[in-house]
Short mmCIF file of C-alpha atoms in Angstrom, two decimals:
data_model
loop_
_atom_site.label_atom_id
_atom_site.label_comp_id
_atom_site.label_asym_id
_atom_site.label_seq_id
_atom_site.Cartn_x
_atom_site.Cartn_y
_atom_site.Cartn_z
CA MET Y 1 84.63 96.43 73.57
CA LEU Y 2 85.30 99.07 76.18
CA ASP Y 3 84.05 98.21 79.45
CA ILE Y 4 83.37 101.36 81.93
CA ILE Y 5 85.78 101.53 84.63
CA PRO Y 6 84.49 102.22 87.95
CA ILE Y 7 86.28 105.00 89.61
CA HIS Y 8 86.39 105.17 93.30
CA PRO Y 9 88.35 108.27 94.50
CA ALA Y 10 89.72 108.08 98.14
CA PRO Y 11 86.93 109.96 99.97
CA SER Y 12 88.19 113.02 102.01
CA PRO Y 13 87.01 113.00 105.43
CA ALA Y 14 83.22 113.56 105.67
CA ALA Y 15 82.90 114.24 101.87
CA ASN Y 16 79.41 113.06 101.42
CA ALA Y 17 77.68 113.38 104.88
CA PRO Y 18 77.06 117.19 104.54
CA ALA Y 19 75.03 116.77 101.45
CA LEU Y 20 73.08 113.93 102.87
CA LEU Y 21 72.08 115.86 105.88
CA GLN Y 22 70.80 118.72 103.55
CA GLU Y 23 69.07 115.93 101.48
CA ILE Y 24 67.38 114.75 104.80
CA ALA Y 25 66.40 118.20 105.78
CA ALA Y 26 64.72 118.50 102.48
CA ALA Y 27 63.00 115.30 102.73
CA LEU Y 28 61.54 116.26 106.10
CA ASP Y 29 60.21 119.42 104.85
CA VAL Y 30 58.51 117.22 101.93
CA LEU Y 31 57.20 114.76 104.55
CA LEU Y 32 55.42 117.65 106.52
CA LEU Y 33 54.20 119.14 103.45
CA SER Y 34 52.86 116.25 101.51
CA GLY Y 35 53.14 113.17 103.58
CA ARG Y 36 55.69 111.54 100.85
CA ARG Y 37 58.22 109.29 102.30
CA HIS Y 38 61.96 109.44 101.21
CA CYS Y 39 64.71 106.66 101.31
CA ILE Y 40 68.35 107.16 101.05
CA ASP Y 41 70.23 104.08 100.24
CA LEU Y 42 73.39 104.15 102.33
CA GLY Y 43 74.96 101.11 100.45
CA SER Y 44 75.07 103.11 97.20
CA LEU Y 45 77.17 105.81 98.52
CA PRO Y 46 80.87 105.93 99.09
CA LEU Y 47 80.66 106.97 102.88
CA SER Y 48 83.93 107.26 104.84
CA PRO Y 49 84.13 106.43 108.57
CA ALA Y 50 84.33 110.35 109.00
CA ASP Y 51 80.74 110.53 106.94
CA ARG Y 52 79.24 107.93 109.12
CA ASP Y 53 80.65 109.63 112.29
CA LEU Y 54 79.10 113.08 111.22
CA LEU Y 55 75.81 111.34 110.15
CA ARG Y 56 75.72 109.71 113.66
CA GLU Y 57 76.59 112.74 115.55
CA THR Y 58 74.29 115.11 113.76
CA LEU Y 59 71.24 112.73 113.79
CA GLY Y 60 71.78 111.37 117.13
CA THR Y 61 69.95 108.54 118.86
CA GLY Y 62 66.04 108.42 119.30
CA GLU Y 63 63.68 106.62 121.69
CA ILE Y 64 62.66 103.46 119.58
CA ARG Y 65 64.62 100.46 118.37
CA MET Y 66 62.84 97.60 116.56
CA GLU Y 67 63.79 94.14 115.38
CA LEU Y 68 61.94 92.49 112.68
CA GLU Y 69 62.51 88.58 111.91
CA ALA Y 70 61.33 88.17 108.46
CA LEU Y 71 63.69 86.88 105.52
CA GLY Y 72 66.67 87.55 107.68
CA ASN Y 73 66.92 90.45 110.36
CA SER Y 74 65.84 93.99 110.14
CA ARG Y 75 67.04 96.53 112.86
CA ILE Y 76 65.25 99.83 112.77
CA GLU Y 77 66.49 102.62 115.05
CA GLU Y 78 64.80 105.89 115.34
CA THR Y 79 67.31 108.87 115.06
CA GLY Y 80 67.35 111.86 117.36
CA VAL Y 81 65.52 113.71 114.54
CA PRO Y 82 62.02 112.47 114.87
CA GLY Y 83 60.75 111.11 111.23
CA VAL Y 84 64.31 109.90 110.51
CA TRP Y 85 65.11 106.05 110.70
CA TRP Y 86 68.26 104.04 110.53
CA VAL Y 87 67.30 100.80 108.89
CA ARG Y 88 69.74 97.83 108.43
CA HIS Y 89 68.65 94.50 106.93
CA SER Y 90 70.97 91.36 107.35
CA SER Y 91 70.81 87.88 105.98
CA GLU Y 92 70.11 84.92 108.23
CA ASP Y 93 73.94 84.48 108.47
CA GLY Y 94 74.23 87.99 109.94
CA ILE Y 95 75.61 89.51 106.75
CA LEU Y 96 74.53 93.20 106.13
CA LEU Y 97 72.58 93.38 102.86
CA THR Y 98 71.13 96.85 102.91
CA GLU Y 99 71.50 99.84 105.09
CA SER Y 100 69.29 103.00 104.45
CA LEU Y 101 67.78 106.14 105.93
CA GLU Y 102 64.12 106.26 105.80
CA VAL Y 103 62.43 109.61 106.18
CA CYS Y 104 58.71 108.88 107.14
CA HIS Y 105 56.21 108.68 110.06
CA VAL Y 106 57.05 105.16 110.35
CA PRO Y 107 59.17 102.62 108.15
CA GLU Y 108 57.04 100.90 105.55
CA ILE Y 109 57.69 97.43 106.99
CA VAL Y 110 56.23 98.06 110.40
CA PRO Y 111 52.56 98.66 110.03
CA ALA Y 112 50.28 95.54 109.87
CA ASP Y 113 49.20 95.22 106.27
CA THR Y 114 45.38 94.92 105.56
CA THR Y 115 45.77 91.61 103.69
CA ASP Y 116 47.86 90.12 106.41
CA ILE Y 117 45.18 91.26 108.99
CA ALA Y 118 42.30 89.72 107.00
CA ILE Y 119 44.32 86.35 106.72
CA GLY Y 120 45.20 86.50 110.48
CA LEU Y 121 41.61 87.20 111.54
CA ARG Y 122 40.36 84.09 109.46
CA ARG Y 123 42.95 81.84 111.21
CA LEU Y 124 41.99 83.27 114.53
CA ARG Y 125 38.40 82.92 113.99
CA GLN Y 126 39.09 79.04 113.16
CA ARG Y 127 41.05 78.56 116.46
CA ILE Y 128 38.55 80.24 118.64
CA ALA Y 129 35.45 78.70 117.02
CA VAL Y 130 36.65 75.18 118.12
CA PRO Y 131 37.87 75.77 121.81
CA GLU Y 132 37.81 72.08 122.90
CA SER Y 133 36.27 69.56 120.70
CA GLY Y 134 32.97 70.94 119.35
CA GLY Y 135 32.00 74.49 118.54
CA HIS Y 136 29.33 75.90 116.58
CA MET W 1 29.15 105.17 155.45
CA LEU W 2 29.29 102.01 153.53
CA ASP W 3 32.29 101.34 151.25
CA ILE W 4 31.98 99.28 148.26
CA ILE W 5 33.66 96.15 148.99
CA PRO W 6 35.49 94.70 145.87
CA ILE W 7 34.95 91.21 145.14
CA HIS W 8 37.53 89.26 143.35
CA PRO W 9 36.05 85.67 143.03
CA ALA W 10 38.88 83.05 142.29
CA PRO W 11 38.92 82.69 138.63
CA SER W 12 38.48 79.31 137.07
CA PRO W 13 40.95 78.26 134.48
CA ALA W 14 40.97 80.48 131.50
CA ALA W 15 37.78 82.19 132.52
CA ASN W 16 38.22 85.32 130.65
CA ALA W 17 40.65 84.59 127.76
CA PRO W 18 37.91 83.23 125.46
CA ALA W 19 35.79 86.37 125.71
CA LEU W 20 38.82 88.35 125.26
CA LEU W 21 39.74 86.42 122.06
CA GLN W 22 36.13 87.07 120.73
CA GLU W 23 36.52 90.81 121.49
CA ILE W 24 40.02 90.76 119.50
CA ALA W 25 38.42 89.31 116.49
CA ALA W 26 35.42 91.70 116.59
CA ALA W 27 37.95 94.51 116.95
CA LEU W 28 39.96 93.34 113.91
CA ASP W 29 36.86 93.41 111.90
CA VAL W 30 36.21 96.88 112.94
CA LEU W 31 40.03 97.85 112.05
CA LEU W 32 39.30 96.45 108.61
CA LEU W 33 36.05 98.17 107.88
CA SER W 34 36.94 101.43 109.39
CA GLY W 35 40.41 101.71 110.38
CA ARG W 36 39.29 102.26 113.88
CA ARG W 37 41.82 101.19 116.76
CA HIS W 38 41.00 99.30 119.91
CA CYS W 39 42.77 98.77 123.16
CA ILE W 40 42.11 96.25 125.84
CA ASP W 41 43.67 97.12 129.26
CA LEU W 42 44.81 93.72 130.69
CA GLY W 43 45.55 95.48 134.00
CA SER W 44 42.00 95.93 134.61
CA LEU W 45 40.96 92.32 134.03
CA PRO W 46 41.33 89.44 136.40
CA LEU W 47 43.48 87.20 134.39
CA SER W 48 44.39 83.61 135.71
CA PRO W 49 47.66 82.10 134.74
CA ALA W 50 45.52 79.79 132.60
CA ASP W 51 43.97 82.81 130.82
CA ARG W 52 47.43 84.19 129.90
CA ASP W 53 48.68 80.88 128.59
CA LEU W 54 45.43 80.66 126.23
CA LEU W 55 45.96 84.16 125.13
CA ARG W 56 49.54 83.77 124.36
CA GLU W 57 49.05 80.29 122.59
CA THR W 58 46.04 81.36 120.54
CA LEU W 59 47.49 84.61 119.58
CA GLY W 60 51.07 83.35 119.15
CA THR W 61 54.36 85.44 118.22
CA GLY W 62 54.95 87.79 115.29
CA GLU W 63 58.02 89.24 113.59
CA ILE W 64 58.47 92.53 115.42
CA ARG W 65 59.67 93.38 118.76
CA MET W 66 60.27 97.18 119.68
CA GLU W 67 61.69 98.95 122.76
CA LEU W 68 60.73 102.51 123.37
CA GLU W 69 62.77 104.43 125.93
CA ALA W 70 60.51 107.36 127.14
CA LEU W 71 59.16 108.06 130.49
CA GLY W 72 60.26 104.60 131.55
CA ASN W 73 60.51 101.47 129.01
CA SER W 74 57.71 100.37 126.68
CA ARG W 75 57.90 96.88 125.02
CA ILE W 76 55.91 96.25 122.02
CA GLU W 77 55.48 92.96 120.64
CA GLU W 78 53.57 91.72 117.24
CA THR W 79 51.69 88.75 118.01
CA GLY W 80 51.14 86.16 115.50
CA VAL W 81 47.90 87.64 114.54
CA PRO W 82 48.76 90.75 112.28
CA GLY W 83 47.26 93.94 113.77
CA VAL W 84 47.20 92.61 117.25
CA TRP W 85 50.09 93.99 119.54
CA TRP W 86 51.06 93.14 123.00
CA VAL W 87 52.18 96.41 124.81
CA ARG W 88 53.98 96.88 128.21
CA HIS W 89 54.95 99.98 130.00
CA SER W 90 57.22 99.81 132.97
CA SER W 91 58.51 102.53 135.15
CA GLU W 92 62.27 103.42 135.13
CA ASP W 93 62.57 101.03 138.11
CA GLY W 94 61.41 98.12 135.93
CA ILE W 95 57.90 98.09 137.60
CA LEU W 96 55.24 96.92 135.17
CA LEU W 97 52.70 100.08 135.09
CA THR W 98 50.18 99.05 132.23
CA GLU W 99 49.89 95.97 130.07
CA SER W 100 47.46 96.13 126.97
CA LEU W 101 46.50 94.42 123.80
CA GLU W 102 46.25 96.99 121.09
CA VAL W 103 44.40 96.16 117.73
CA CYS W 104 45.63 98.62 115.14
CA HIS W 105 47.77 98.83 112.06
CA VAL W 106 50.63 100.23 114.15
CA PRO W 107 50.72 101.15 117.90
CA GLU W 108 49.83 104.96 118.35
CA ILE W 109 53.09 105.62 120.25
CA VAL W 110 55.26 104.47 117.35
CA PRO W 111 54.96 106.91 114.36
CA ALA W 112 56.80 110.27 114.44
CA ASP W 113 54.44 112.98 115.46
CA THR W 114 54.03 116.04 112.96
CA THR W 115 54.95 118.56 115.77
CA ASP W 116 58.11 116.51 116.75
CA ILE W 117 59.18 116.13 113.23
CA ALA W 118 58.94 120.15 112.58
CA ILE W 119 60.89 120.80 115.90
CA GLY W 120 63.71 118.20 115.00
CA LEU W 121 63.85 119.46 111.41
CA ARG W 122 64.40 123.04 112.90
CA ARG W 123 67.19 121.78 115.18
CA LEU W 124 68.86 119.70 112.46
CA ARG W 125 68.83 122.94 110.05
CA GLN W 126 70.63 125.00 112.89
CA ARG W 127 73.19 122.18 113.24
CA ILE W 128 73.98 121.94 109.57
CA ALA W 129 74.07 125.38 108.83
CA VAL W 130 76.95 126.13 111.01
CA PRO W 131 79.21 123.36 110.06
CA GLU W 132 82.48 124.69 111.52
CA SER W 133 82.80 128.31 112.63
CA GLY W 134 80.58 130.33 110.36
CA GLY W 135 77.68 129.64 108.05
CA HIS W 136 75.13 131.76 106.60
#
């Protein structure tokens, strides 16, 4: 029984970032044409420090930072290229679980979901219908 | 020439919050039915500390906090009622300029704008087309 031996060649400086940047540009084109979002899982790619530096430098820093506390902690940063978001999700112990670049108008996790709004509205109505000790 | 004299009666405890909460519930209904967003300018209302406390307690705290650096600083907090966002905009000197409750899936200022994406994509393409000293 032969197992597949994973081969991880030592990456040369910035071996993968240039292709990623081309993928991002293509994904922005698709977003503009069709509204379709695209997600690049950085955890699944062998990124050298030089790759990360090139990505960071080329994409730059945007105006928005978000923190989301739900099943751990998510940090979402807009890059300097509008529509490209750097998303990190960590466990409650602060261990990085996933890291991705999302190409979209707004990361999927941010907008309030219709079902959640309906549930929240029902709860709000219950709270404000009984302001002191009675209500109608 | 008679000027209009603004009258500010001393607000009784939580005089305005109950009506605001009813307005928010109605706005959530509209959001669910038609997708229409609604904004309540808190700066234009006489809110007593008791009003603020009642709003805070009833709406609660949500999972998302955002900071946006553009023409000053915006802080956006999701409340515990999904679809209701507490938005504060301050000048660069830290002076609070506007404060509002936005009832929407996501505050209007957050999603990347199509025009901005198109401009950003053009710049990105220029950067990645000339990786070192040449390019095509």
